[in-house]
PDB file of C-alpha atoms in Angstrom:
ATOM      1  CA  MET A   1      30.710 -23.165  35.682  1.00 44.00           C
ATOM      2  CA  LYS A   2      27.627 -24.905  34.285  1.00 41.00           C
ATOM      3  CA  SER A   3      25.347 -22.192  35.774  1.00 37.00           C
ATOM      4  CA  MET A   4      27.512 -19.427  34.262  1.00 35.00           C
ATOM      5  CA  LYS A   5      27.257 -21.097  30.736  1.00 35.00           C
ATOM      6  CA  LYS A   6      23.392 -21.367  31.143  1.00 31.00           C
ATOM      7  CA  LEU A   7      23.203 -17.720  32.196  1.00 31.00           C
ATOM      8  CA  VAL A   8      25.211 -16.586  29.241  1.00 32.00           C
ATOM      9  CA  THR A   9      23.299 -18.801  26.871  1.00 32.00           C
ATOM     10  CA  LEU A  10      20.025 -17.332  28.245  1.00 32.00           C
ATOM     11  CA  LEU A  11      21.279 -13.718  27.827  1.00 34.00           C
ATOM     12  CA  LEU A  12      22.511 -14.396  24.247  1.00 34.00           C
ATOM     13  CA  SER A  13      19.078 -15.921  23.461  1.00 33.00           C
ATOM     14  CA  LEU A  14      17.303 -12.822  24.714  1.00 33.00           C
ATOM     15  CA  VAL A  15      19.683 -10.585  22.681  1.00 34.00           C
ATOM     16  CA  MET A  16      18.947 -12.609  19.539  1.00 34.00           C
ATOM     17  CA  LEU A  17      15.208 -12.464  20.169  1.00 31.00           C
ATOM     18  CA  CYS A  18      15.395  -8.696  20.583  1.00 32.00           C
ATOM     19  CA  ALA A  19      17.488  -8.344  17.431  1.00 33.00           C
ATOM     20  CA  LEU A  20      15.025 -10.476  15.381  1.00 34.00           C
ATOM     21  CA  ALA A  21      12.091  -8.296  16.631  1.00 34.00           C
ATOM     22  CA  MET A  22      13.649  -5.016  15.368  1.00 35.00           C
ATOM     23  CA  PRO A  23      12.649  -5.227  11.639  1.00 42.00           C
ATOM     24  CA  ALA A  24       8.995  -5.857  12.634  1.00 40.00           C
ATOM     25  CA  MET A  25       8.833  -2.480  14.400  1.00 42.00           C
ATOM     26  CA  ALA A  26       6.967  -0.725  11.480  1.00 45.00           C
ATOM     27  CA  ASP A  27       4.559   1.970  12.381  1.00 49.00           C
ATOM     28  CA  VAL A  28       0.966   0.803  11.958  1.00 51.00           C
ATOM     29  CA  THR A  29      -0.767   3.586  13.941  1.00 72.00           C
ATOM     30  CA  THR A  30       0.115   6.487  11.833  1.00 87.00           C
ATOM     31  CA  LEU A  31      -2.643   8.047   9.723  1.00 93.00           C
ATOM     32  CA  TYR A  32      -1.867   9.623   6.316  1.00 92.00           C
ATOM     33  CA  SER A  33      -3.482  12.068   3.915  1.00 92.00           C
ATOM     34  CA  ILE A  34      -3.762  12.571   0.224  1.00 92.00           C
ATOM     35  CA  THR A  35      -3.643  16.213  -0.995  1.00 91.00           C
ATOM     36  CA  ILE A  36      -4.907  17.032  -4.456  1.00 88.00           C
ATOM     37  CA  ASN A  37      -3.241  20.249  -5.819  1.00 89.00           C
ATOM     38  CA  GLY A  38      -5.042  22.304  -8.316  1.00 85.00           C
ATOM     39  CA  ALA A  39      -8.366  20.668  -7.459  1.00 84.00           C
ATOM     40  CA  LYS A  40     -11.588  21.780  -9.076  1.00 80.00           C
ATOM     41  CA  ASP A  41     -14.648  22.602  -7.096  1.00 81.00           C
ATOM     42  CA  HIS A  42     -15.623  18.964  -6.904  1.00 80.00           C
ATOM     43  CA  LYS A  43     -15.865  16.261  -4.170  1.00 86.00           C
ATOM     44  CA  TYR A  44     -12.937  13.819  -4.106  1.00 89.00           C
ATOM     45  CA  THR A  45     -13.314  10.387  -2.611  1.00 93.00           C
ATOM     46  CA  ALA A  46     -10.456   7.959  -1.809  1.00 94.00           C
ATOM     47  CA  TYR A  47     -11.034   4.223  -1.878  1.00 95.00           C
ATOM     48  CA  GLN A  48      -8.501   1.715  -0.326  1.00 96.00           C
ATOM     49  CA  VAL A  49      -7.337  -0.627  -3.102  1.00 96.00           C
ATOM     50  CA  LEU A  50      -4.435  -2.241  -1.113  1.00 96.00           C
ATOM     51  CA  ARG A  51      -3.456  -1.958   2.550  1.00 96.00           C
ATOM     52  CA  GLY A  52      -0.297  -2.769   4.353  1.00 94.00           C
ATOM     53  CA  VAL A  53       2.423  -1.542   6.752  1.00 90.00           C
ATOM     54  CA  TYR A  54       4.482   1.461   5.849  1.00 87.00           C
ATOM     55  CA  PHE A  55       8.116   1.029   6.057  1.00 78.00           C
ATOM     56  CA  HIS A  56      10.946   3.446   5.138  1.00 75.00           C
ATOM     57  CA  GLY A  57      14.035   1.538   3.858  1.00 73.00           C
ATOM     58  CA  ASP A  58      17.115   1.776   6.089  1.00 73.00           C
ATOM     59  CA  GLY A  59      19.734   0.163   3.940  1.00 68.00           C
ATOM     60  CA  ASN A  60      19.422  -3.072   5.828  1.00 73.00           C
ATOM     61  CA  ASN A  61      17.553  -6.306   4.910  1.00 67.00           C
ATOM     62  CA  HIS A  62      17.761  -5.580   1.209  1.00 62.00           C
ATOM     63  CA  THR A  63      16.143  -2.232   1.472  1.00 67.00           C
ATOM     64  CA  ASP A  64      17.105   1.019  -0.244  1.00 72.00           C
ATOM     65  CA  ALA A  65      17.497   3.745   2.392  1.00 74.00           C
ATOM     66  CA  ASN A  66      15.948   6.233   0.131  1.00 75.00           C
ATOM     67  CA  LYS A  67      12.800   4.305  -0.739  1.00 76.00           C
ATOM     68  CA  GLU A  68       9.531   3.768   1.015  1.00 77.00           C
ATOM     69  CA  TYR A  69       7.745   0.381   1.017  1.00 74.00           C
ATOM     70  CA  LEU A  70       4.432  -1.120   1.870  1.00 84.00           C
ATOM     71  CA  SER A  71       4.840  -4.511   3.388  1.00 86.00           C
ATOM     72  CA  ASP A  72       2.320  -7.207   4.472  1.00 92.00           C
ATOM     73  CA  VAL A  73       0.209  -6.050   1.478  1.00 95.00           C
ATOM     74  CA  GLN A  74      -3.434  -7.241   1.441  1.00 96.00           C
ATOM     75  CA  TRP A  75      -6.436  -6.227  -0.547  1.00 96.00           C
ATOM     76  CA  GLY A  76      -8.093  -3.016   0.696  1.00 95.00           C
ATOM     77  CA  ASP A  77     -11.451  -2.849   2.303  1.00 93.00           C
ATOM     78  CA  ASP A  78     -13.070  -0.959  -0.512  1.00 96.00           C
ATOM     79  CA  VAL A  79     -12.471  -3.232  -3.603  1.00 96.00           C
ATOM     80  CA  ASN A  80     -14.052  -6.502  -4.498  1.00 95.00           C
ATOM     81  CA  ASP A  81     -10.977  -8.764  -4.403  1.00 89.00           C
ATOM     82  CA  ALA A  82     -13.007 -11.673  -5.798  1.00 84.00           C
ATOM     83  CA  THR A  83     -13.480  -9.945  -9.148  1.00 95.00           C
ATOM     84  CA  ILE A  84     -10.719  -7.327  -9.489  1.00 95.00           C
ATOM     85  CA  LEU A  85      -7.894  -9.747 -10.030  1.00 95.00           C
ATOM     86  CA  THR A  86      -9.814 -11.559 -12.777  1.00 96.00           C
ATOM     87  CA  ALA A  87     -10.699  -8.220 -14.377  1.00 97.00           C
ATOM     88  CA  LEU A  88      -7.009  -7.199 -14.329  1.00 97.00           C
ATOM     89  CA  GLN A  89      -5.935 -10.490 -15.897  1.00 97.00           C
ATOM     90  CA  GLU A  90      -8.625 -10.246 -18.622  1.00 97.00           C
ATOM     91  CA  SER A  91      -7.556  -6.667 -19.689  1.00 97.00           C
ATOM     92  CA  THR A  92      -6.194  -6.427 -23.236  1.00 97.00           C
ATOM     93  CA  ILE A  93      -3.845  -3.664 -22.051  1.00 97.00           C
ATOM     94  CA  ILE A  94      -2.409  -4.948 -18.774  1.00 98.00           C
ATOM     95  CA  GLY A  95      -3.608  -8.535 -18.582  1.00 97.00           C
ATOM     96  CA  ALA A  96      -0.191  -9.962 -19.385  1.00 97.00           C
ATOM     97  CA  ASP A  97       1.363  -8.164 -16.440  1.00 97.00           C
ATOM     98  CA  PHE A  98      -0.981  -9.847 -13.990  1.00 96.00           C
ATOM     99  CA  ALA A  99      -0.926 -13.289 -15.525  1.00 96.00           C
ATOM    100  CA  GLY A 100      -0.393 -15.939 -12.841  1.00 94.00           C
ATOM    101  CA  LYS A 101      -0.657 -13.353 -10.041  1.00 95.00           C
ATOM    102  CA  THR A 102      -2.845 -14.527  -7.111  1.00 94.00           C
ATOM    103  CA  LYS A 103      -1.896 -12.199  -4.217  1.00 95.00           C
ATOM    104  CA  ALA A 104      -2.358  -8.506  -3.523  1.00 95.00           C
ATOM    105  CA  GLU A 105       1.374  -8.249  -2.835  1.00 94.00           C
ATOM    106  CA  GLU A 106       2.056  -9.329  -6.391  1.00 95.00           C
ATOM    107  CA  VAL A 107      -0.316  -6.742  -7.704  1.00 95.00           C
ATOM    108  CA  ALA A 108       1.502  -3.986  -5.666  1.00 93.00           C
ATOM    109  CA  TYR A 109       4.815  -5.187  -7.177  1.00 92.00           C
ATOM    110  CA  VAL A 110       3.455  -4.864 -10.721  1.00 95.00           C
ATOM    111  CA  LEU A 111       2.120  -1.384  -9.977  1.00 93.00           C
ATOM    112  CA  GLN A 112       5.576  -0.217  -8.828  1.00 88.00           C
ATOM    113  CA  GLY A 113       6.800  -0.612 -12.428  1.00 91.00           C
ATOM    114  CA  TYR A 114       3.988   1.572 -13.950  1.00 92.00           C
ATOM    115  CA  ALA A 115       4.922   5.169 -14.846  1.00 91.00           C
ATOM    116  CA  ASN A 116       2.690   7.988 -13.660  1.00 89.00           C
ATOM    117  CA  LYS A 117       0.163   9.183 -16.279  1.00 89.00           C
ATOM    118  CA  SER A 118       0.728   5.998 -18.326  1.00 94.00           C
ATOM    119  CA  GLU A 119      -1.877   4.054 -20.342  1.00 97.00           C
ATOM    120  CA  LYS A 120      -1.318   1.119 -18.047  1.00 96.00           C
ATOM    121  CA  LEU A 121      -1.990   3.000 -14.914  1.00 95.00           C
ATOM    122  CA  ASP A 122      -5.096   4.526 -16.469  1.00 95.00           C
ATOM    123  CA  GLU A 123      -6.336   1.046 -17.334  1.00 96.00           C
ATOM    124  CA  PHE A 124      -5.621  -0.172 -13.711  1.00 97.00           C
ATOM    125  CA  ALA A 125      -7.668   2.824 -12.369  1.00 95.00           C
ATOM    126  CA  ARG A 126     -10.561   2.150 -14.785  1.00 97.00           C
ATOM    127  CA  ILE A 127     -10.677  -1.508 -13.578  1.00 97.00           C
ATOM    128  CA  VAL A 128     -10.561  -0.506  -9.927  1.00 96.00           C
ATOM    129  CA  GLY A 129     -13.352   1.970 -10.457  1.00 95.00           C
ATOM    130  CA  LYS A 130     -15.557  -0.835 -11.875  1.00 96.00           C
ATOM    131  CA  ASN A 131     -14.724  -3.226  -8.945  1.00 96.00           C
ATOM    132  CA  LEU A 132     -15.449  -1.076  -5.861  1.00 96.00           C
ATOM    133  CA  LYS A 133     -17.571  -2.844  -3.315  1.00 94.00           C
ATOM    134  CA  ALA A 134     -21.208  -1.858  -3.329  1.00 91.00           C
ATOM    135  CA  GLY A 135     -22.208   0.576  -0.596  1.00 88.00           C
ATOM    136  CA  VAL A 136     -18.700   1.624   0.279  1.00 90.00           C
ATOM    137  CA  ALA A 137     -18.555   5.335   0.993  1.00 89.00           C
ATOM    138  CA  GLY A 138     -14.735   5.861   0.955  1.00 91.00           C
ATOM    139  CA  LYS A 139     -13.242   8.910   2.598  1.00 91.00           C
ATOM    140  CA  SER A 140     -14.152  12.256   1.028  1.00 89.00           C
ATOM    141  CA  SER A 141     -12.984  15.888   0.868  1.00 87.00           C
ATOM    142  CA  GLY A 142     -14.170  18.880  -1.000  1.00 76.00           C
ATOM    143  CA  VAL A 143     -11.871  21.738  -2.093  1.00 70.00           C
ATOM    144  CA  VAL A 144     -10.769  23.893   0.718  1.00 70.00           C
ATOM    145  CA  GLY A 145      -9.414  27.523   0.563  1.00 64.00           C
ATOM    146  CA  GLU A 146      -8.327  29.690  -2.360  1.00 69.00           C
ATOM    147  CA  ASP A 147      -5.251  27.512  -3.073  1.00 77.00           C
ATOM    148  CA  LYS A 148      -7.540  24.899  -4.569  1.00 81.00           C
ATOM    149  CA  LYS A 149      -6.401  21.991  -2.564  1.00 83.00           C
ATOM    150  CA  ALA A 150      -8.469  18.991  -1.507  1.00 87.00           C
ATOM    151  CA  THR A 151      -7.109  16.937   1.407  1.00 90.00           C
ATOM    152  CA  ILE A 152      -8.456  13.515   2.297  1.00 92.00           C
ATOM    153  CA  SER A 153      -7.274  12.627   5.801  1.00 91.00           C
ATOM    154  CA  ASP A 154      -7.165   9.843   8.349  1.00 92.00           C
ATOM    155  CA  LEU A 155      -6.068   7.153   5.823  1.00 94.00           C
ATOM    156  CA  THR A 156      -4.151   4.070   6.836  1.00 94.00           C
ATOM    157  CA  ALA A 157      -1.098   3.049   4.893  1.00 94.00           C
ATOM    158  CA  GLY A 158      -1.998   1.738   1.436  1.00 94.00           C
ATOM    159  CA  TYR A 159      -2.697   2.344  -2.229  1.00 94.00           C
ATOM    160  CA  TYR A 160      -5.774   4.477  -2.940  1.00 95.00           C
ATOM    161  CA  PHE A 161      -8.061   5.132  -5.921  1.00 95.00           C
ATOM    162  CA  VAL A 162      -9.270   8.725  -5.882  1.00 93.00           C
ATOM    163  CA  LYS A 163     -12.432   9.423  -7.631  1.00 90.00           C
ATOM    164  CA  ASP A 164     -13.721  12.907  -8.655  1.00 84.00           C
TER     165      ASP A 164
END
């Protein structure tokens, strides 16, 4: 009887271990692309501002099944994280939004609240542009085809600053 209890306990432990591992099964190998529609005849370069693991909500673990998330957020490889946070906090336009923030994940959370084509998002982009690491080339694309699209490919999950 004791052997049976030990076997059942071991099996239940393995099941629990497998169940706990499931939420961590996010896709970290997929590469993404950015497409700029209506592009001009210019070169476009993407710089990684924040990186993380892409996760599509599934309705479990406090996630909305219709939303996409970036988890495990860290500073991207192309920005100077030593100066960008200070520059964000010193901005007269968005500084209050970043007051007390110390982590890349907190910056991403603030950005989620910014509307597209807003003054705050423009200010964020201006600050990022001034805080790119020296010598970083980014990933580039020119305009391809008559449809005037520029596609920057082979990007890992993250937030990108695209410079024209």
